[in-house]
Amino acid sequence: MEKVQCNGSTICYVDQGQGEPLILLHGFCGSSAYWEQLLPFLSGFRVIVPDLRGHGRSDAPMGSYTIEQMADDVLLLMDELEIPKAAMLGHSLGGYITLSFVQRYASRLSGFGLIHSTAYPDSEEAKEKRVKAVSTIQGEGITAFVDGLVPGLFAPDTNPQCIQRAKEIGYLTPPQGAIGAALAMRERPDRRDVLSASVLPTLLVAGDQDGLIPAERTFTTDHENVTQVVIEGAGHMSMMEQPEKLGEVITSFMRQLEYE
């Protein structure tokens, strides 16, 4: 992996391929490794895949983070790599970061998308779960937390090896990074207006077996610039459950952008 300094912290990333730039942002307690099975299906593009602040091999500062701060890290990464404009697709937490980026830096995007993510804020129940997550991480450790989190991200009939791989990725999340990101998600605002107001080409992807973010919470706008796709046989992790299908969806979306 390569690395750059962003806001005083080291951000590690993968940068591979050639063509139109595409930035992929992973979900909570994941890393760039979440996308490893998908990347072979995106060979026609330059794909930049960072470990977000607090995750993977990137720095994990102590204290709470904000979604805006995490989006600013991505902006600085683009600046360091001299990428004036790119498409950005965010999975779950990565989608929240993408929407913050759209709200403030839309001119740097050729298009964007949410993959198993939503523009809704946390409900009061979800906010309580974030606090419980912090308590579990502090009291029992990241391994116990990930063991409880990961199985629910997948469709019921998923290969156990796939679930185990996601756990292994999650175990590498620094505890303070998971805590900082959990608090960031808890405090994020409602950005349905950002999603509905954007004129950028937009891709919204849901899994038909996603028990965490159902399709109706992803598909909150249906303007002519929006492409909505449901991936059958996928829960919350289509990049691992159905990488070839997701690759086809993303490739189709990216090819549209080349002719905008």
CSV table of N, CA and C in Angstrom, one decimal, residues 14-123:
chain,number,residue,atom,x,y,z
A,14,VAL,N,-4.7,2.0,-1.8
A,14,VAL,CA,-4.3,1.3,-3.0
A,14,VAL,C,-4.6,2.1,-4.2
A,15,ASP,N,-3.8,2.2,-5.2
A,15,ASP,CA,-4.0,2.9,-6.4
A,15,ASP,C,-3.6,2.0,-7.6
A,16,GLN,N,-4.5,1.5,-8.3
A,16,GLN,CA,-4.2,0.6,-9.4
A,16,GLN,C,-5.0,0.8,-10.6
A,17,GLY,N,-4.5,0.4,-11.8
A,17,GLY,CA,-5.2,0.5,-13.0
A,17,GLY,C,-5.0,1.8,-13.7
A,18,GLN,N,-5.6,1.9,-14.9
A,18,GLN,CA,-5.5,3.1,-15.7
A,18,GLN,C,-6.9,3.4,-16.2
A,19,GLY,N,-7.2,4.7,-16.5
A,19,GLY,CA,-8.4,5.1,-17.1
A,19,GLY,C,-9.1,6.1,-16.2
A,20,GLU,N,-10.4,6.2,-16.3
A,20,GLU,CA,-11.2,7.2,-15.5
A,20,GLU,C,-11.0,6.9,-14.0
A,21,PRO,N,-10.7,7.9,-13.2
A,21,PRO,CA,-10.5,7.6,-11.8
A,21,PRO,C,-11.8,7.3,-11.0
A,22,LEU,N,-11.7,6.3,-10.2
A,22,LEU,CA,-12.8,5.8,-9.3
A,22,LEU,C,-12.3,5.6,-7.9
A,23,ILE,N,-12.9,6.3,-7.0
A,23,ILE,CA,-12.6,6.2,-5.6
A,23,ILE,C,-13.6,5.3,-4.8
A,24,LEU,N,-13.2,4.3,-4.1
A,24,LEU,CA,-14.1,3.4,-3.4
A,24,LEU,C,-13.9,3.6,-1.9
A,25,LEU,N,-14.9,3.9,-1.2
A,25,LEU,CA,-14.8,4.1,0.3
A,25,LEU,C,-15.5,3.0,1.0
A,26,HIS,N,-14.8,2.3,1.9
A,26,HIS,CA,-15.3,1.1,2.6
A,26,HIS,C,-16.2,1.5,3.7
A,27,GLY,N,-16.8,0.4,4.3
A,27,GLY,CA,-17.7,0.6,5.4
A,27,GLY,C,-17.0,0.5,6.8
A,28,PHE,N,-17.8,0.6,7.8
A,28,PHE,CA,-17.4,0.6,9.2
A,28,PHE,C,-16.7,-0.7,9.6
A,29,CYS,N,-15.6,-0.6,10.3
A,29,CYS,CA,-14.8,-1.8,10.6
A,29,CYS,C,-14.3,-2.6,9.4
A,30,GLY,N,-14.2,-1.9,8.3
A,30,GLY,CA,-13.6,-2.6,7.1
A,30,GLY,C,-12.3,-1.9,6.8
A,31,SER,N,-11.9,-2.1,5.6
A,31,SER,CA,-10.7,-1.4,5.1
A,31,SER,C,-10.7,-1.5,3.5
A,32,SER,N,-9.6,-1.1,2.9
A,32,SER,CA,-9.5,-1.3,1.5
A,32,SER,C,-9.7,-2.7,1.0
A,33,ALA,N,-9.4,-3.7,2.0
A,33,ALA,CA,-9.5,-5.1,1.7
A,33,ALA,C,-10.9,-5.5,1.4
A,34,TYR,N,-11.9,-4.7,1.9
A,34,TYR,CA,-13.3,-5.1,1.6
A,34,TYR,C,-13.6,-5.2,0.1
A,35,TRP,N,-12.8,-4.5,-0.7
A,35,TRP,CA,-13.0,-4.4,-2.2
A,35,TRP,C,-12.1,-5.4,-3.0
A,36,GLU,N,-11.3,-6.2,-2.3
A,36,GLU,CA,-10.3,-7.0,-3.0
A,36,GLU,C,-10.9,-7.9,-4.0
A,37,GLN,N,-12.0,-8.5,-3.8
A,37,GLN,CA,-12.7,-9.4,-4.7
A,37,GLN,C,-13.3,-8.7,-5.9
A,38,LEU,N,-13.6,-7.4,-5.7
A,38,LEU,CA,-14.3,-6.6,-6.7
A,38,LEU,C,-13.3,-6.0,-7.7
A,39,LEU,N,-12.1,-5.7,-7.3
A,39,LEU,CA,-11.2,-5.0,-8.1
A,39,LEU,C,-10.9,-5.7,-9.5
A,40,PRO,N,-10.8,-7.0,-9.5
A,40,PRO,CA,-10.5,-7.6,-10.8
A,40,PRO,C,-11.6,-7.3,-11.9
A,41,PHE,N,-12.8,-7.0,-11.4
A,41,PHE,CA,-13.9,-6.7,-12.3
A,41,PHE,C,-14.0,-5.2,-12.7
A,42,LEU,N,-13.0,-4.4,-12.2
A,42,LEU,CA,-12.9,-3.0,-12.5
A,42,LEU,C,-11.6,-2.6,-13.2
A,43,SER,N,-11.2,-3.5,-14.1
A,43,SER,CA,-9.8,-3.4,-14.7
A,43,SER,C,-9.7,-2.3,-15.7
A,44,GLY,N,-10.9,-1.7,-16.1
A,44,GLY,CA,-10.8,-0.7,-17.1
A,44,GLY,C,-10.7,0.7,-16.6
A,45,PHE,N,-10.5,0.8,-15.2
A,45,PHE,CA,-10.4,2.1,-14.6
A,45,PHE,C,-9.2,2.3,-13.6
A,46,ARG,N,-8.9,3.5,-13.3
A,46,ARG,CA,-7.9,3.7,-12.3
A,46,ARG,C,-8.7,3.8,-10.9
A,47,VAL,N,-8.5,2.8,-10.1
A,47,VAL,CA,-9.2,2.7,-8.9
A,47,VAL,C,-8.4,3.0,-7.7
A,48,ILE,N,-8.8,4.0,-6.9
A,48,ILE,CA,-8.1,4.4,-5.7
A,48,ILE,C,-9.0,4.0,-4.5
A,49,VAL,N,-8.4,3.2,-3.6
A,49,VAL,CA,-9.1,2.6,-2.5
A,49,VAL,C,-8.4,2.9,-1.2
A,50,PRO,N,-8.8,3.9,-0.4
A,50,PRO,CA,-8.1,4.2,0.8
A,50,PRO,C,-8.6,3.4,2.0
A,51,ASP,N,-7.8,3.2,3.0
A,51,ASP,CA,-8.2,2.8,4.3
A,51,ASP,C,-8.6,4.1,5.0
A,52,LEU,N,-9.9,4.2,5.4
A,52,LEU,CA,-10.4,5.5,6.0
A,52,LEU,C,-9.7,5.7,7.3
A,53,ARG,N,-9.8,7.0,7.8
A,53,ARG,CA,-9.3,7.3,9.1
A,53,ARG,C,-9.8,6.4,10.1
A,54,GLY,N,-8.9,5.8,11.0
A,54,GLY,CA,-9.3,4.9,12.0
A,54,GLY,C,-9.5,3.5,11.6
A,55,HIS,N,-9.1,3.2,10.4
A,55,HIS,CA,-9.4,1.8,9.8
A,55,HIS,C,-8.1,1.3,9.1
A,56,GLY,N,-8.0,0.0,9.1
A,56,GLY,CA,-6.9,-0.7,8.3
A,56,GLY,C,-5.6,-0.2,8.8
A,57,ARG,N,-4.8,0.2,7.8
A,57,ARG,CA,-3.4,0.7,8.1
A,57,ARG,C,-3.3,2.2,8.2
A,58,SER,N,-4.4,2.9,8.1
A,58,SER,CA,-4.3,4.3,8.2
A,58,SER,C,-4.2,4.7,9.7
A,59,ASP,N,-3.8,5.9,10.0
A,59,ASP,CA,-3.8,6.3,11.4
A,59,ASP,C,-5.1,6.3,12.1
A,60,ALA,N,-5.1,6.1,13.4
A,60,ALA,CA,-6.4,6.1,14.1
A,60,ALA,C,-6.2,7.0,15.3
A,61,PRO,N,-6.4,8.3,15.1
A,61,PRO,CA,-6.3,9.3,16.2
A,61,PRO,C,-7.3,9.0,17.4
A,62,MET,N,-6.9,9.3,18.6
A,62,MET,CA,-7.9,9.2,19.7
A,62,MET,C,-9.0,10.2,19.6
A,63,GLY,N,-10.1,9.9,20.2
A,63,GLY,CA,-11.2,10.9,20.2
A,63,GLY,C,-12.2,10.6,19.1
A,64,SER,N,-13.3,11.4,19.2
A,64,SER,CA,-14.4,11.2,18.2
A,64,SER,C,-14.0,11.8,16.9
A,65,TYR,N,-14.5,11.3,15.8
A,65,TYR,CA,-14.3,11.8,14.4
A,65,TYR,C,-15.6,12.5,14.0
A,66,THR,N,-15.5,13.1,12.8
A,66,THR,CA,-16.7,13.6,12.2
A,66,THR,C,-16.7,13.1,10.7
A,67,ILE,N,-17.9,12.9,10.2
A,67,ILE,CA,-18.0,12.5,8.8
A,67,ILE,C,-17.3,13.5,7.9
A,68,GLU,N,-17.5,14.8,8.2
A,68,GLU,CA,-16.9,15.9,7.4
A,68,GLU,C,-15.3,15.7,7.4
A,69,GLN,N,-14.8,15.4,8.6
A,69,GLN,CA,-13.3,15.3,8.7
A,69,GLN,C,-12.9,14.1,7.8
A,70,MET,N,-13.6,13.0,7.8
A,70,MET,CA,-13.2,11.9,7.0
A,70,MET,C,-13.3,12.1,5.5
A,71,ALA,N,-14.3,13.0,5.2
A,71,ALA,CA,-14.5,13.4,3.8
A,71,ALA,C,-13.3,14.3,3.4
A,72,ASP,N,-12.9,15.2,4.3
A,72,ASP,CA,-11.8,16.0,4.0
A,72,ASP,C,-10.5,15.3,3.8
A,73,ASP,N,-10.3,14.1,4.5
A,73,ASP,CA,-9.2,13.3,4.2
A,73,ASP,C,-9.1,12.8,2.8
A,74,VAL,N,-10.3,12.4,2.3
A,74,VAL,CA,-10.4,12.0,0.9
A,74,VAL,C,-10.1,13.1,-0.1
A,75,LEU,N,-10.5,14.3,0.2
A,75,LEU,CA,-10.2,15.4,-0.6
A,75,LEU,C,-8.7,15.7,-0.7
A,76,LEU,N,-8.1,15.6,0.4
A,76,LEU,CA,-6.6,15.8,0.5
A,76,LEU,C,-5.9,14.7,-0.2
A,77,LEU,N,-6.4,13.5,-0.2
A,77,LEU,CA,-5.8,12.4,-0.9
A,77,LEU,C,-5.9,12.7,-2.4
A,78,MET,N,-7.1,13.1,-2.9
A,78,MET,CA,-7.2,13.5,-4.3
A,78,MET,C,-6.2,14.6,-4.7
A,79,ASP,N,-6.0,15.6,-3.8
A,79,ASP,CA,-5.1,16.6,-4.1
A,79,ASP,C,-3.7,16.1,-4.2
A,80,GLU,N,-3.3,15.2,-3.2
A,80,GLU,CA,-2.0,14.7,-3.2
A,80,GLU,C,-1.7,13.8,-4.5
A,81,LEU,N,-2.7,13.2,-5.0
A,81,LEU,CA,-2.6,12.3,-6.2
A,81,LEU,C,-2.8,13.1,-7.5
A,82,GLU,N,-3.1,14.4,-7.3
A,82,GLU,CA,-3.4,15.3,-8.4
A,82,GLU,C,-4.5,14.8,-9.3
A,83,ILE,N,-5.6,14.4,-8.7
A,83,ILE,CA,-6.8,14.0,-9.3
A,83,ILE,C,-7.8,15.1,-9.3
A,84,PRO,N,-8.0,15.9,-10.3
A,84,PRO,CA,-8.9,17.0,-10.3
A,84,PRO,C,-10.4,16.6,-10.1
A,85,LYS,N,-10.8,15.4,-10.7
A,85,LYS,CA,-12.2,15.0,-10.6
A,85,LYS,C,-12.2,13.5,-10.7
A,86,ALA,N,-13.1,12.9,-10.0
A,86,ALA,CA,-13.2,11.4,-9.9
A,86,ALA,C,-14.7,11.0,-9.6
A,87,ALA,N,-15.0,9.8,-9.9
A,87,ALA,CA,-16.3,9.2,-9.4
A,87,ALA,C,-16.0,8.7,-8.0
A,88,MET,N,-17.0,8.7,-7.2
A,88,MET,CA,-16.8,8.3,-5.8
A,88,MET,C,-18.0,7.4,-5.4
A,89,LEU,N,-17.7,6.2,-4.9
A,89,LEU,CA,-18.7,5.3,-4.5
A,89,LEU,C,-18.4,4.9,-3.1
A,90,GLY,N,-19.4,5.0,-2.2
A,90,GLY,CA,-19.2,4.7,-0.8
A,90,GLY,C,-20.1,3.6,-0.3
A,91,HIS,N,-19.5,2.7,0.4
A,91,HIS,CA,-20.2,1.6,1.1
A,91,HIS,C,-20.6,1.9,2.5
A,92,SER,N,-21.8,1.9,2.9
A,92,SER,CA,-22.3,2.1,4.2
A,92,SER,C,-21.6,3.4,4.8
A,93,LEU,N,-20.7,3.3,5.8
A,93,LEU,CA,-20.0,4.5,6.3
A,93,LEU,C,-19.4,5.3,5.2
A,94,GLY,N,-18.9,4.6,4.2
A,94,GLY,CA,-18.3,5.3,3.1
A,94,GLY,C,-19.3,6.1,2.3
A,95,GLY,N,-20.5,5.6,2.3
A,95,GLY,CA,-21.6,6.4,1.7
A,95,GLY,C,-21.9,7.7,2.4
A,96,TYR,N,-21.9,7.6,3.7
A,96,TYR,CA,-22.1,8.9,4.5
A,96,TYR,C,-21.0,9.9,4.2
A,97,ILE,N,-19.8,9.4,4.1
A,97,ILE,CA,-18.7,10.3,3.7
A,97,ILE,C,-18.8,10.8,2.3
A,98,THR,N,-19.3,10.0,1.4
A,98,THR,CA,-19.5,10.4,0.0
A,98,THR,C,-20.5,11.6,0.0
A,99,LEU,N,-21.6,11.4,0.7
A,99,LEU,CA,-22.6,12.5,0.7
A,99,LEU,C,-22.1,13.8,1.3
A,100,SER,N,-21.3,13.7,2.3
A,100,SER,CA,-20.6,14.9,2.8
A,100,SER,C,-19.7,15.6,1.8
A,101,PHE,N,-19.1,14.7,1.0
A,101,PHE,CA,-18.2,15.2,-0.1
A,101,PHE,C,-19.0,15.9,-1.2
A,102,VAL,N,-20.2,15.3,-1.5
A,102,VAL,CA,-21.0,15.8,-2.5
A,102,VAL,C,-21.6,17.2,-2.1
A,103,GLN,N,-21.9,17.3,-0.8
A,103,GLN,CA,-22.5,18.6,-0.3
A,103,GLN,C,-21.5,19.7,-0.4
A,104,ARG,N,-20.2,19.4,-0.2
A,104,ARG,CA,-19.2,20.5,-0.1
A,104,ARG,C,-18.2,20.6,-1.3
A,105,TYR,N,-18.0,19.5,-2.0
A,105,TYR,CA,-17.0,19.5,-3.0
A,105,TYR,C,-17.5,18.8,-4.3
A,106,ALA,N,-18.7,19.1,-4.7
A,106,ALA,CA,-19.4,18.5,-5.9
A,106,ALA,C,-18.6,18.7,-7.2
A,107,SER,N,-17.9,19.9,-7.2
A,107,SER,CA,-17.1,20.2,-8.5
A,107,SER,C,-16.0,19.2,-8.7
A,108,ARG,N,-15.6,18.4,-7.7
A,108,ARG,CA,-14.5,17.5,-7.8
A,108,ARG,C,-15.0,16.1,-8.2
A,109,LEU,N,-16.3,16.0,-8.4
A,109,LEU,CA,-16.9,14.7,-8.8
A,109,LEU,C,-17.5,14.6,-10.2
A,110,SER,N,-17.2,13.5,-10.9
A,110,SER,CA,-17.9,13.3,-12.1
A,110,SER,C,-19.2,12.5,-11.9
A,111,GLY,N,-19.3,11.9,-10.8
A,111,GLY,CA,-20.5,11.1,-10.4
A,111,GLY,C,-20.2,10.5,-9.1
A,112,PHE,N,-21.3,10.0,-8.4
A,112,PHE,CA,-21.1,9.3,-7.1
A,112,PHE,C,-22.2,8.3,-6.9
A,113,GLY,N,-22.0,7.5,-5.8
A,113,GLY,CA,-22.9,6.5,-5.6
A,113,GLY,C,-22.9,6.0,-4.1
A,114,LEU,N,-24.0,5.4,-3.7
A,114,LEU,CA,-24.2,4.8,-2.4
A,114,LEU,C,-24.3,3.3,-2.6
A,115,ILE,N,-23.5,2.5,-1.9
A,115,ILE,CA,-23.6,1.1,-2.0
A,115,ILE,C,-24.0,0.6,-0.6
A,116,HIS,N,-25.2,0.1,-0.5
A,116,HIS,CA,-25.7,-0.4,0.8
A,116,HIS,C,-25.6,0.8,1.8
A,117,SER,N,-26.0,1.9,1.5
A,117,SER,CA,-25.9,3.1,2.4
A,117,SER,C,-27.1,3.9,2.3
A,118,THR,N,-27.2,5.0,3.0
A,118,THR,CA,-28.4,5.8,3.1
A,118,THR,C,-28.1,7.3,3.4
A,119,ALA,N,-29.0,8.1,2.9
A,119,ALA,CA,-28.9,9.5,3.3
A,119,ALA,C,-29.6,9.9,4.6
A,120,TYR,N,-30.4,8.9,5.1
A,120,TYR,CA,-31.0,9.2,6.4
A,120,TYR,C,-30.0,9.3,7.5
A,121,PRO,N,-30.3,10.1,8.6
A,121,PRO,CA,-29.5,10.1,9.8
A,121,PRO,C,-29.8,8.9,10.6
A,122,ASP,N,-29.0,8.7,11.7
A,122,ASP,CA,-29.3,7.6,12.6
A,122,ASP,C,-30.7,7.9,13.3
A,123,SER,N,-31.5,6.9,13.5
A,123,SER,CA,-32.7,7.0,14.3
A,123,SER,C,-32.2,7.1,15.8
